Amino acid sequence: MKIINTAFLTSVSALSGLPEETFPEIVFSGRSNVGKSTLLNSLVGVKGLAKTSATPGKTRLINYFVVNHEVFFVDLPGYGYAAVGHAEKAAWGELLSSYILQRRSIALVVLLFDSRHPAMQSDRAMVEFLEFHERPYGIVLTKDDKLTQKQRVQTRRIMESCAAKAKFIVNYSSFSGKGKSELLAHFDHYIR
Ligand SMILES: Nc1nc2c(ncn2[C@@H]2O[C@H](COP(=O)(O)OP(=O)(O)O)[C@@H](O)[C@H]2O)c(=O)[nH]1
Ligand SMILES: [Mg+2]
């Protein structure tokens, strides 16, 4: 897809306030600080649309963006941030899993993993959850600009073994734009 138009729709903090399922959704999920907000801004080409935060773990909202008047991009709260307590982590996990199970209009879940630390425990748990519930998902390996070629090959090998049902694995750098057109091309299969 080519992104022509993006508008912020709304932020919600609880499953009770979700917007109507007007459009198919592409949902973005990943650990706090993985580079999700930066990726969303780079994808849609609007700096500052999704807020990048200096304080990881502070984004607890589900943010909706309407893209091309035909699809929602949904920014889910980051998971796995070390500095929050167990109870809070459990509450976020609950919100994430309930959202993914309940929301019928989800067309694709995009899991963002940090290229340098792929398949951490909470990432593997997300993959298992999505595979168990047979939800279509793809993987974006963020911050590719920080990798050596050797690390890149290793990371890909790890991902291919632990995320067997991923529809795609894309190496991405929000700084260089690497992976952007590849990722947008994958989205075409899920929005119509
Ligand atoms: N080197 C590099 N750093 C990135 C990239 N994308 C994001 N970052 C940095 O990673 C940090 C977290 O980014 P942010 O988008 O706020 O992460 P979020 O918590 O997942 O939304 C920031 O310091 C970004 O500048 C990237 O493609 N390459
Ligand atoms: Mg963010």
Short mmCIF file of C-alpha atoms and ligand atoms in Angstrom, two decimals:
data_model
loop_
_atom_site.label_atom_id
_atom_site.label_comp_id
_atom_site.label_asym_id
_atom_site.label_seq_id
_atom_site.Cartn_x
_atom_site.Cartn_y
_atom_site.Cartn_z
CA MET A 1 0.00 0.00 0.00
CA LYS A 2 0.99 3.57 -0.51
CA ILE A 3 0.11 5.80 2.41
CA ILE A 4 -1.49 8.97 1.17
CA ASN A 5 -3.33 10.11 4.23
CA THR A 6 -3.11 9.43 7.97
CA ALA A 7 -5.18 10.94 10.76
CA PHE A 8 -5.17 10.30 14.49
CA LEU A 9 -8.59 9.03 15.52
CA THR A 10 -8.60 8.39 19.27
CA SER A 11 -6.81 6.91 22.27
CA VAL A 12 -8.49 4.53 24.66
CA SER A 13 -7.30 3.12 27.97
CA ALA A 14 -9.83 0.33 28.43
CA LEU A 15 -11.58 -2.26 26.30
CA SER A 16 -14.89 -0.66 27.16
CA GLY A 17 -14.16 2.46 25.10
CA LEU A 18 -13.05 0.97 21.79
CA PRO A 19 -14.12 2.69 18.56
CA GLU A 20 -16.45 0.87 16.20
CA GLU A 21 -14.87 -1.71 13.93
CA THR A 22 -15.24 0.48 10.87
CA PHE A 23 -12.12 -0.66 9.04
CA PRO A 24 -9.81 -3.67 9.02
CA GLU A 25 -6.98 -3.19 11.50
CA ILE A 26 -3.26 -3.62 11.36
CA VAL A 27 -2.16 -3.87 14.97
CA PHE A 28 1.38 -3.03 16.11
CA SER A 29 2.74 -4.66 19.23
CA GLY A 30 6.13 -4.98 20.90
CA ARG A 31 8.15 -4.53 24.05
CA SER A 32 8.50 -1.01 25.40
CA ASN A 33 11.33 0.87 23.70
CA VAL A 34 11.44 -1.49 20.71
CA GLY A 35 10.95 1.50 18.41
CA LYS A 36 7.21 1.20 17.75
CA SER A 37 6.32 4.89 17.81
CA THR A 38 9.33 5.74 15.66
CA LEU A 39 8.36 3.03 13.18
CA LEU A 40 4.77 4.28 12.95
CA ASN A 41 5.97 7.81 12.30
CA SER A 42 8.43 6.61 9.66
CA LEU A 43 5.82 4.40 7.98
CA VAL A 44 3.23 7.11 7.60
CA GLY A 45 5.83 9.83 7.01
CA VAL A 46 4.56 12.16 9.73
CA LYS A 47 7.04 13.05 12.44
CA GLY A 48 5.45 13.19 15.87
CA LEU A 49 2.17 11.55 14.89
CA ALA A 50 2.78 8.65 17.29
CA LYS A 51 4.52 10.06 20.31
CA THR A 52 7.99 8.71 20.93
CA SER A 53 8.65 8.82 24.62
CA ALA A 54 11.82 9.37 26.58
CA THR A 55 10.26 7.42 29.44
CA PRO A 56 9.70 3.88 28.25
CA GLY A 57 6.68 2.11 29.60
CA LYS A 58 4.61 5.27 29.90
CA THR A 59 2.39 4.62 26.91
CA ARG A 60 -0.58 2.73 28.30
CA LEU A 61 -3.09 3.69 25.69
CA ILE A 62 -4.40 2.02 22.57
CA ASN A 63 -4.00 4.62 19.82
CA TYR A 64 -5.96 4.53 16.56
CA PHE A 65 -4.88 6.07 13.28
CA VAL A 66 -7.03 6.06 10.15
CA VAL A 67 -4.87 5.42 7.09
CA ASN A 68 -6.11 6.21 3.56
CA HIS A 69 -9.71 6.19 4.87
CA GLU A 70 -9.62 2.38 4.61
CA VAL A 71 -7.60 0.84 7.43
CA PHE A 72 -6.85 1.42 11.12
CA PHE A 73 -3.27 1.32 12.31
CA VAL A 74 -3.51 0.42 15.98
CA ASP A 75 -0.67 1.19 18.39
CA LEU A 76 -0.95 -1.17 21.37
CA PRO A 77 0.73 -0.48 24.74
CA GLY A 78 4.29 -1.83 24.98
CA TYR A 79 4.78 -4.94 27.09
CA GLY A 80 7.63 -6.33 29.15
CA TYR A 81 9.04 -3.12 30.57
CA ALA A 82 11.24 -4.13 33.52
CA ALA A 83 10.50 -1.18 35.80
CA VAL A 84 6.80 -1.89 36.32
CA GLY A 85 5.56 -4.29 38.97
CA HIS A 86 4.11 -7.75 38.45
CA ALA A 87 0.52 -6.71 38.99
CA GLU A 88 0.78 -3.97 36.40
CA LYS A 89 2.51 -6.28 33.92
CA ALA A 90 -0.27 -8.81 34.37
CA ALA A 91 -2.89 -6.13 33.77
CA TRP A 92 -1.24 -5.07 30.50
CA GLY A 93 -0.86 -8.67 29.37
CA GLU A 94 -4.55 -9.12 30.07
CA LEU A 95 -5.46 -6.04 28.04
CA LEU A 96 -3.26 -7.09 25.11
CA SER A 97 -4.51 -10.66 24.94
CA SER A 98 -8.15 -9.68 25.43
CA TYR A 99 -7.85 -7.12 22.68
CA ILE A 100 -6.34 -9.56 20.22
CA LEU A 101 -8.90 -12.24 21.01
CA GLN A 102 -11.98 -10.01 21.02
CA ARG A 103 -11.43 -7.56 18.22
CA ARG A 104 -12.90 -9.19 15.12
CA SER A 105 -11.62 -6.61 12.67
CA ILE A 106 -7.92 -7.38 13.23
CA ALA A 107 -6.49 -8.28 9.83
CA LEU A 108 -2.85 -8.59 10.86
CA VAL A 109 -0.72 -8.32 13.99
CA VAL A 110 2.72 -6.84 13.45
CA LEU A 111 5.16 -7.90 16.17
CA LEU A 112 8.15 -5.64 16.59
CA PHE A 113 11.30 -7.25 17.95
CA ASP A 114 14.59 -5.52 18.62
CA SER A 115 17.10 -6.90 16.09
CA ARG A 116 19.79 -7.07 18.74
CA HIS A 117 17.72 -8.99 21.28
CA PRO A 118 15.22 -11.02 19.28
CA ALA A 119 13.00 -13.61 20.83
CA MET A 120 13.18 -12.51 24.43
CA GLN A 121 10.89 -14.43 26.74
CA SER A 122 7.95 -12.03 26.45
CA ASP A 123 8.37 -11.94 22.66
CA ARG A 124 8.27 -15.72 22.44
CA ALA A 125 5.15 -15.69 24.61
CA MET A 126 3.46 -13.34 22.11
CA VAL A 127 4.40 -15.60 19.19
CA GLU A 128 3.06 -18.67 21.01
CA PHE A 129 -0.14 -16.85 21.90
CA LEU A 130 -0.77 -15.77 18.30
CA GLU A 131 0.09 -19.17 16.85
CA PHE A 132 -2.09 -20.97 19.40
CA HIS A 133 -5.06 -18.75 18.54
CA GLU A 134 -4.24 -18.87 14.82
CA ARG A 135 -4.02 -15.14 14.34
CA PRO A 136 -2.08 -13.92 11.29
CA TYR A 137 1.10 -12.13 12.31
CA GLY A 138 4.28 -10.81 10.78
CA ILE A 139 7.55 -9.81 12.39
CA VAL A 140 9.51 -6.59 12.06
CA LEU A 141 13.08 -6.61 13.34
CA THR A 142 13.69 -3.01 14.42
CA LYS A 143 16.89 -0.93 14.63
CA ASP A 144 18.51 -2.88 11.81
CA ASP A 145 21.05 -0.06 11.43
CA LYS A 146 22.69 -1.25 14.66
CA LEU A 147 23.51 -4.73 13.32
CA THR A 148 26.60 -6.14 11.68
CA GLN A 149 25.98 -8.41 8.70
CA LYS A 150 26.95 -11.41 10.83
CA GLN A 151 24.42 -10.50 13.53
CA ARG A 152 21.80 -9.96 10.85
CA VAL A 153 22.21 -13.52 9.57
CA GLN A 154 22.16 -14.94 13.11
CA THR A 155 19.08 -12.98 14.10
CA ARG A 156 17.18 -14.11 11.04
CA ARG A 157 18.06 -17.73 11.69
CA ILE A 158 16.79 -17.46 15.28
CA MET A 159 13.54 -15.85 14.12
CA GLU A 160 12.86 -18.41 11.43
CA SER A 161 13.10 -21.20 13.99
CA CYS A 162 11.01 -19.61 16.77
CA ALA A 163 8.32 -17.92 14.67
CA ALA A 164 7.55 -20.62 12.15
CA LYS A 165 4.10 -19.30 11.22
CA ALA A 166 5.10 -15.68 10.68
CA LYS A 167 3.70 -14.38 7.38
CA PHE A 168 6.84 -12.30 6.92
CA ILE A 169 10.02 -11.19 8.66
CA VAL A 170 11.19 -7.71 7.68
CA ASN A 171 14.44 -6.03 8.71
CA TYR A 172 13.60 -2.41 9.44
CA SER A 173 15.39 0.82 10.23
CA SER A 174 13.30 3.88 10.94
CA PHE A 175 16.45 5.97 10.56
CA SER A 176 17.41 4.84 7.04
CA GLY A 177 13.97 3.79 5.78
CA LYS A 178 15.18 0.26 5.13
CA GLY A 179 12.29 -2.22 5.04
CA LYS A 180 9.57 0.39 4.65
CA SER A 181 8.40 -0.42 1.14
CA GLU A 182 8.75 -4.15 1.82
CA LEU A 183 6.52 -3.89 4.91
CA LEU A 184 3.91 -1.75 3.16
CA ALA A 185 3.79 -4.26 0.30
CA HIS A 186 2.99 -7.05 2.79
CA PHE A 187 0.10 -5.01 4.21
CA ASP A 188 -1.69 -5.12 0.85
CA HIS A 189 -2.60 -8.75 1.41
CA TYR A 190 -4.46 -8.02 4.63
CA ILE A 191 -6.51 -4.89 4.11
CA ARG A 192 -8.83 -5.99 1.31
N1 LIG B 1 19.26 3.03 15.83
C1 LIG B 1 17.91 3.10 15.82
N2 LIG B 1 17.23 3.53 16.90
C2 LIG B 1 15.89 3.59 16.86
C3 LIG B 1 15.18 3.16 15.70
N3 LIG B 1 13.85 3.31 15.95
C4 LIG B 1 13.75 3.80 17.19
N4 LIG B 1 14.97 3.97 17.76
C5 LIG B 1 15.24 4.52 19.11
O1 LIG B 1 14.71 3.66 20.11
C6 LIG B 1 14.18 4.40 21.21
C7 LIG B 1 12.74 4.01 21.48
O2 LIG B 1 11.93 4.40 20.39
P1 LIG B 1 10.32 4.54 20.52
O3 LIG B 1 9.80 4.68 19.13
O4 LIG B 1 9.94 5.60 21.50
O5 LIG B 1 9.96 3.12 21.12
P2 LIG B 1 8.53 2.54 21.64
O6 LIG B 1 8.60 2.57 23.14
O7 LIG B 1 8.51 1.14 21.15
O8 LIG B 1 7.44 3.38 21.05
C8 LIG B 1 14.37 5.87 20.84
O9 LIG B 1 15.53 6.33 21.47
C9 LIG B 1 14.53 5.85 19.33
O10 LIG B 1 15.30 6.91 18.84
C10 LIG B 1 15.93 2.70 14.55
O11 LIG B 1 15.40 2.30 13.49
N5 LIG B 1 17.29 2.69 14.68
MG MG B 2 5.89 4.36 21.97
#
